[in-house]
Amino acid sequence: MEIIVPIRQVPDVALNIRVNEGKVVEDGVSFVISSWDETAIEGALQMTEELGGEVTLLGIGPERVSEALRKGLAMGAHKAIHVLYEEGQTDSFGYAKIMAKVMEGRNYDLILTGKQAQDTDAGLTASMLAEFLDLPQVTNIIRFSDLAVDGMTLYRKGDHGTEVIGIKLPAVVTVNDSLNEPRLASMRGIMMAKKKPMETLSPSDLGMGAEELGLQGSMTEVLKFEKPESRKEGERFEGDETETVPMAIQKLVSEAKLAV
Amino acid sequence: MTERMWNNHEMRSSYDVVIIGGGAHGLATAYYLAKNHGITNIAVIEQKFIGYGGSGRNTAILRSNYRTEEGILFYDQSLKLYEDLAQELDYNLMFSQQGHFTLGHSTASMQALTTRAAYNRALGVNSTILDPPEIKKMLPEIDISNHPRYPIMGALYHPPGGIIRHDAVVWSYARGADQRGVHIHQLTEVQDILVENGEVRGVKTNRGTIHCKQVVSCVAGWSSEICKMVGIKLPLVTHPLQALVTTDYKPWLHHVVVSSTLHIYLSQTDRGELVCGNGIDHYPHYGMRSTLGFLESYAAHLLELFPILHNVTVQRQWAGLCDMTPDYSPIISMVDDVDGFYINCGWGTWGFKGSPASGWNTAQMVAERKTPDMIAAFRHDRYVKNRLVGEKAAASVGN
Amino acid sequence: MPKVLVVAETKNGELKKPTLELLSLAKSMNLQAESVLIGKEVSSQADLLAGYGSGKVYVADDAGLEIYNTSKYTTLVADAVGQSGATQVWLTSSETGRDLTPRVAARMGVGALSDVTELEIDGDNITATRPCMATKLVQQCRFTKDGLRVISIRAGAYEAEEASPQTADTVSLSIPEGDARVEVRDIQVEESNEIELNEASIVVSVGRGTGGTEGCDFVKPLAGEMGAAFGASRAVCDAGWMPHKHQVGQTGTVVSPDFYFAFGISGAIQHLAGMSGSKVIVAINKDAEAPIFKVADYGIVGDLFKAVPVFQEEVAKIKN
Amino acid sequence: MSFQLNCPNCGKRAVSEFSFKCEYMERPEADADFKEWGDYIFLRENKKGTQTEWWFHRSGCQSWFLVERDTTNNTDHKSFWYKDLKQKK
């Protein structure tokens, strides 16, 4: 099975993120693979370990994205495509268009990726890509079974329960982080990653002109980022539960107007 | 509720001694000032939290097999203090004197190692040269064949060397100092050092001004910035140093192994993780970020030494700051022009092993207002007087 | 003249609250609104949509639409957009909305803004505010090209006003075949008759501190007694202590109730991102250093097994 | 994270191609005294913030050039030739 895993390199959201004049401050930020995409890499590796085939990573962005791709290769992915692209103001629509171009003429059975990227938290790109490629989509899967080269059964976390969906390949599938626990890179994996093929493309290699890139190729734009008013720690109650709980509830009712 | 290891105190408006930096060196200085000299009206001020800097980021390797007489005696005192520290501080420091290998991969490095062994033995420090079959006996998984790019030609073996739990050292010094009345103030940032007529008057912090007659700077990588406040320029360049820890692995490595040619050192903790360190990054930087390049080169070099480790996985990597001196020896020094100001820095990649002796001698220097013989060679202005203490040949890895 | 098409969502044949929030929002902004109603045995809900201000209601009522199906729903929404001449499509940011929003947008050849918490509308010029970076930041966005605006709006971002049903002007949509490459076989429903997480005004959630299924079951009755939805952290769901449908967080349901009670939840970043929109947060945890206390308005440092019975007593007192 | 350094001759290259040499300082006059030369050889500003420094394109064109770089992050540095430093002043 040939699987393409689009991954996104994002600021590590576990650390402090700063904003200056409406923009995210990149200095001092450490960049990581978006955690849902790591889950997708792990899922793809498990599939190819069972059925054979290769996992190809796809990253779009500046030079630093090659580090994210190499980390994915160190986990065990077989090769990578890096679209070297410095255009900051690109929305999900624009990225999906670039990805659709990358897919042109390529051989793949499955496009597997995270349900959303950890920086935008938008969750739009994969489904848009599916539409542009006229492929079926299943988003937010928490399990897969009945793996075969032409299809599989997917378990999607829906609003009213787990939807069980049979799908014929090729298709676009996005993963929930409950799917698996991504593996860590081994020493050998880290070393071998340097020797794995990395194809570097520019948008012009893909036949894309300025009108399809950046803000011009996007449908939406971010005007500014802001730090939301952060929640402050409120009142703390320490001591015996038979005293602290009634005290807290009394305050909840009188101050916060709790009604049950 | 867990027992607090040290207490929070209101900041007093004056102390006898203010120590800047709450790492192993600052806390050890405070501890020995209180214990050995009865000076307890001390504040240790730390911009982040205890052990945030190099003390919490090093690979906790201890040894005393240095190259110069000054270095060997100093680190030997440090190692001996470490040997009794767990008992003295009533804290399990998990000190394991498992023996320390420095591998040689060339004739030149074997010559340097042989010289070191001779110097060490002359000063009573246990060091010997081992040949490859002897190394193989103690490290069965090591590759001593001539296949690697840098075949192993021998090693300097130093039986008293070993590893310790670095956090425990920091915490126990903090607790020991706290119990003797020292105040530890975390999240306190120094903004200026007040000097009048060539004498220290106090320290201005983000939490107010503290009056004092003696200030000790123990801030390692940030020393140039602190010393600028009293008009002293140091021979330091701050570089990051990266390290990593693997996931648990069967108990397998029972010694510390260092290869300066391959730029690596590693040891195994009691939990089974391999703690691995590298040389410093090749350009100065004040950021503590880890890089993929480090991971890649480390993996390649590690597998040259120990092919068996190919499946071991990396759990975490991090970086710390190193204040590198030109001669790879520390600076522990009074300052002629500023009475009451003491510098403790230049710990580069060799600081953690030196912290007990560093604290011991710094405390003595502060208490007696004169430089102890043990550290007479480590003055800050030795460079411009051409009195270097060359320890570059004894650094763990060729930086 | 802007015109909004609201994609209605139902559960067990009844409209869900977030859909009503969207119609109330359109009404408060004096926008002309229509809606599209898709499902099995849902036609009866058209009148309530009309009562909430929906002009025409485009209805697709078919047994084959019982379980969500991307391909069929996309075709139906696109059909309704075409017939209504809507200039905006509003969806909720439920799992259905998250799946459908980008597909509908791409089908119509336009972009989308998802998971919006604040909308400013001037004709079809829209400025939207939405959380990002695990809610560490918010971003203000807008559409840059002409054409249809596709937006999904977070549940609870706006209030639903009270309204009673009115006779609806319905238009039946023809039922599409759907994509033959996808077969939606079944839905595994774990429980019913429980309050939906994203509709509740009170949520009681449990974390790893409960120690297991038994611990979770120990807390659960309290949710019933308080009229609250029952939530859980990812750790609890992945360990199989509670079904996944209870999961609160960026990966599960994002909630913003009036009151959020966290029992034995330490507060991993993705959990905090999924509940920090709550108006009041109450945390009960043994570990005084747990990150959840940093966001809690009321933090009780203590044992949840001792605290829950006291909670139950106090709640009973309030009720009487 | 590593970064790309801008060589005034070759353009942006991976920083691993270059050697950091030293922070830039005015060289003392040839007849300066021992102390002045000692200070020049050993003492450093070691600045936390923007400093001017010498770099060498080791695996490239072998040029020596100056870089103005913020030592707390490596983004937005400026590279230029020594002669342009003179012009700046």
PDB file of N, CA, C and O in Angstrom, chain D residues 50-73:
ATOM      1  N   THR D  50      22.169  41.554  20.372  1.00  0.00           N
ATOM      2  CA  THR D  50      22.794  41.687  19.057  1.00  0.00           C
ATOM      3  C   THR D  50      24.279  42.007  19.181  1.00  0.00           C
ATOM      4  O   THR D  50      24.660  42.924  19.904  1.00  0.00           O
ATOM      5  N   GLN D  51      25.109  41.220  18.518  1.00  0.00           N
ATOM      6  CA  GLN D  51      26.536  41.517  18.482  1.00  0.00           C
ATOM      7  C   GLN D  51      27.073  41.309  17.067  1.00  0.00           C
ATOM      8  O   GLN D  51      26.505  40.579  16.269  1.00  0.00           O
ATOM      9  N   THR D  52      28.189  41.976  16.775  1.00  0.00           N
ATOM     10  CA  THR D  52      28.837  41.811  15.481  1.00  0.00           C
ATOM     11  C   THR D  52      29.964  40.809  15.642  1.00  0.00           C
ATOM     12  O   THR D  52      30.703  40.855  16.623  1.00  0.00           O
ATOM     13  N   GLU D  53      30.064  39.877  14.721  1.00  0.00           N
ATOM     14  CA  GLU D  53      31.041  38.809  14.893  1.00  0.00           C
ATOM     15  C   GLU D  53      31.626  38.352  13.552  1.00  0.00           C
ATOM     16  O   GLU D  53      31.042  38.554  12.496  1.00  0.00           O
ATOM     17  N   TRP D  54      32.817  37.750  13.640  1.00  0.00           N
ATOM     18  CA  TRP D  54      33.491  37.207  12.465  1.00  0.00           C
ATOM     19  C   TRP D  54      33.017  35.790  12.183  1.00  0.00           C
ATOM     20  O   TRP D  54      32.945  34.966  13.090  1.00  0.00           O
ATOM     21  N   TRP D  55      32.715  35.502  10.930  1.00  0.00           N
ATOM     22  CA  TRP D  55      32.403  34.135  10.507  1.00  0.00           C
ATOM     23  C   TRP D  55      33.251  33.803   9.285  1.00  0.00           C
ATOM     24  O   TRP D  55      33.726  34.695   8.580  1.00  0.00           O
ATOM     25  N   PHE D  56      33.422  32.518   9.052  1.00  0.00           N
ATOM     26  CA  PHE D  56      34.275  32.034   7.971  1.00  0.00           C
ATOM     27  C   PHE D  56      33.499  30.958   7.212  1.00  0.00           C
ATOM     28  O   PHE D  56      32.951  30.040   7.841  1.00  0.00           O
ATOM     29  N   HIS D  57      33.423  31.092   5.885  1.00  0.00           N
ATOM     30  CA  HIS D  57      32.665  30.102   5.106  1.00  0.00           C
ATOM     31  C   HIS D  57      33.559  28.892   4.799  1.00  0.00           C
ATOM     32  O   HIS D  57      34.102  28.766   3.709  1.00  0.00           O
ATOM     33  N   ARG D  58      33.679  28.045   5.798  1.00  0.00           N
ATOM     34  CA  ARG D  58      34.625  26.922   5.765  1.00  0.00           C
ATOM     35  C   ARG D  58      34.353  25.969   4.601  1.00  0.00           C
ATOM     36  O   ARG D  58      35.230  25.646   3.810  1.00  0.00           O
ATOM     37  N   SER D  59      33.107  25.499   4.475  1.00  0.00           N
ATOM     38  CA  SER D  59      32.802  24.532   3.408  1.00  0.00           C
ATOM     39  C   SER D  59      32.214  25.243   2.201  1.00  0.00           C
ATOM     40  O   SER D  59      31.303  24.732   1.558  1.00  0.00           O
ATOM     41  N   GLY D  60      32.717  26.436   1.930  1.00  0.00           N
ATOM     42  CA  GLY D  60      32.177  27.183   0.805  1.00  0.00           C
ATOM     43  C   GLY D  60      33.254  28.006   0.160  1.00  0.00           C
ATOM     44  O   GLY D  60      34.311  27.485  -0.209  1.00  0.00           O
ATOM     45  N   CYS D  61      33.056  29.320   0.083  1.00  0.00           N
ATOM     46  CA  CYS D  61      33.961  30.185  -0.658  1.00  0.00           C
ATOM     47  C   CYS D  61      35.177  30.610   0.151  1.00  0.00           C
ATOM     48  O   CYS D  61      36.002  31.357  -0.334  1.00  0.00           O
ATOM     49  N   GLN D  62      35.262  30.164   1.433  1.00  0.00           N
ATOM     50  CA  GLN D  62      36.410  30.478   2.289  1.00  0.00           C
ATOM     51  C   GLN D  62      36.526  31.962   2.602  1.00  0.00           C
ATOM     52  O   GLN D  62      37.605  32.446   2.918  1.00  0.00           O
ATOM     53  N   SER D  63      35.424  32.679   2.513  1.00  0.00           N
ATOM     54  CA  SER D  63      35.473  34.108   2.832  1.00  0.00           C
ATOM     55  C   SER D  63      35.345  34.326   4.332  1.00  0.00           C
ATOM     56  O   SER D  63      34.655  33.594   5.021  1.00  0.00           O
ATOM     57  N   TRP D  64      36.020  35.381   4.787  1.00  0.00           N
ATOM     58  CA  TRP D  64      35.777  35.893   6.136  1.00  0.00           C
ATOM     59  C   TRP D  64      34.811  37.056   5.976  1.00  0.00           C
ATOM     60  O   TRP D  64      34.973  37.901   5.108  1.00  0.00           O
ATOM     61  N   PHE D  65      33.802  37.104   6.828  1.00  0.00           N
ATOM     62  CA  PHE D  65      32.870  38.228   6.751  1.00  0.00           C
ATOM     63  C   PHE D  65      32.277  38.497   8.127  1.00  0.00           C
ATOM     64  O   PHE D  65      32.517  37.743   9.084  1.00  0.00           O
ATOM     65  N   LEU D  66      31.526  39.570   8.221  1.00  0.00           N
ATOM     66  CA  LEU D  66      30.945  39.960   9.504  1.00  0.00           C
ATOM     67  C   LEU D  66      29.451  39.676   9.521  1.00  0.00           C
ATOM     68  O   LEU D  66      28.779  39.759   8.488  1.00  0.00           O
ATOM     69  N   VAL D  67      28.964  39.316  10.684  1.00  0.00           N
ATOM     70  CA  VAL D  67      27.537  39.046  10.854  1.00  0.00           C
ATOM     71  C   VAL D  67      27.046  39.820  12.071  1.00  0.00           C
ATOM     72  O   VAL D  67      27.701  39.815  13.112  1.00  0.00           O
ATOM     73  N   GLU D  68      25.931  40.484  11.906  1.00  0.00           N
ATOM     74  CA  GLU D  68      25.277  41.114  13.049  1.00  0.00           C
ATOM     75  C   GLU D  68      24.136  40.182  13.429  1.00  0.00           C
ATOM     76  O   GLU D  68      23.236  39.943  12.633  1.00  0.00           O
ATOM     77  N   ARG D  69      24.224  39.598  14.630  1.00  0.00           N
ATOM     78  CA  ARG D  69      23.303  38.510  14.966  1.00  0.00           C
ATOM     79  C   ARG D  69      22.828  38.686  16.400  1.00  0.00           C
ATOM     80  O   ARG D  69      23.577  39.115  17.274  1.00  0.00           O
ATOM     81  N   ASP D  70      21.578  38.336  16.632  1.00  0.00           N
ATOM     82  CA  ASP D  70      21.041  38.333  17.991  1.00  0.00           C
ATOM     83  C   ASP D  70      21.347  36.960  18.581  1.00  0.00           C
ATOM     84  O   ASP D  70      20.892  35.943  18.056  1.00  0.00           O
ATOM     85  N   THR D  71      22.107  36.935  19.675  1.00  0.00           N
ATOM     86  CA  THR D  71      22.536  35.641  20.218  1.00  0.00           C
ATOM     87  C   THR D  71      21.443  34.945  21.028  1.00  0.00           C
ATOM     88  O   THR D  71      21.654  33.873  21.568  1.00  0.00           O
ATOM     89  N   THR D  72      20.264  35.561  21.141  1.00  0.00           N
ATOM     90  CA  THR D  72      19.183  34.858  21.827  1.00  0.00           C
ATOM     91  C   THR D  72      18.299  34.120  20.838  1.00  0.00           C
ATOM     92  O   THR D  72      17.535  33.249  21.201  1.00  0.00           O
ATOM     93  N   ASN D  73      18.380  34.502  19.548  1.00  0.00           N
ATOM     94  CA  ASN D  73      17.667  33.785  18.496  1.00  0.00           C
ATOM     95  C   ASN D  73      18.503  34.067  17.268  1.00  0.00           C
ATOM     96  O   ASN D  73      19.259  35.002  17.257  1.00  0.00           O
TER      97      ASN D  73
END
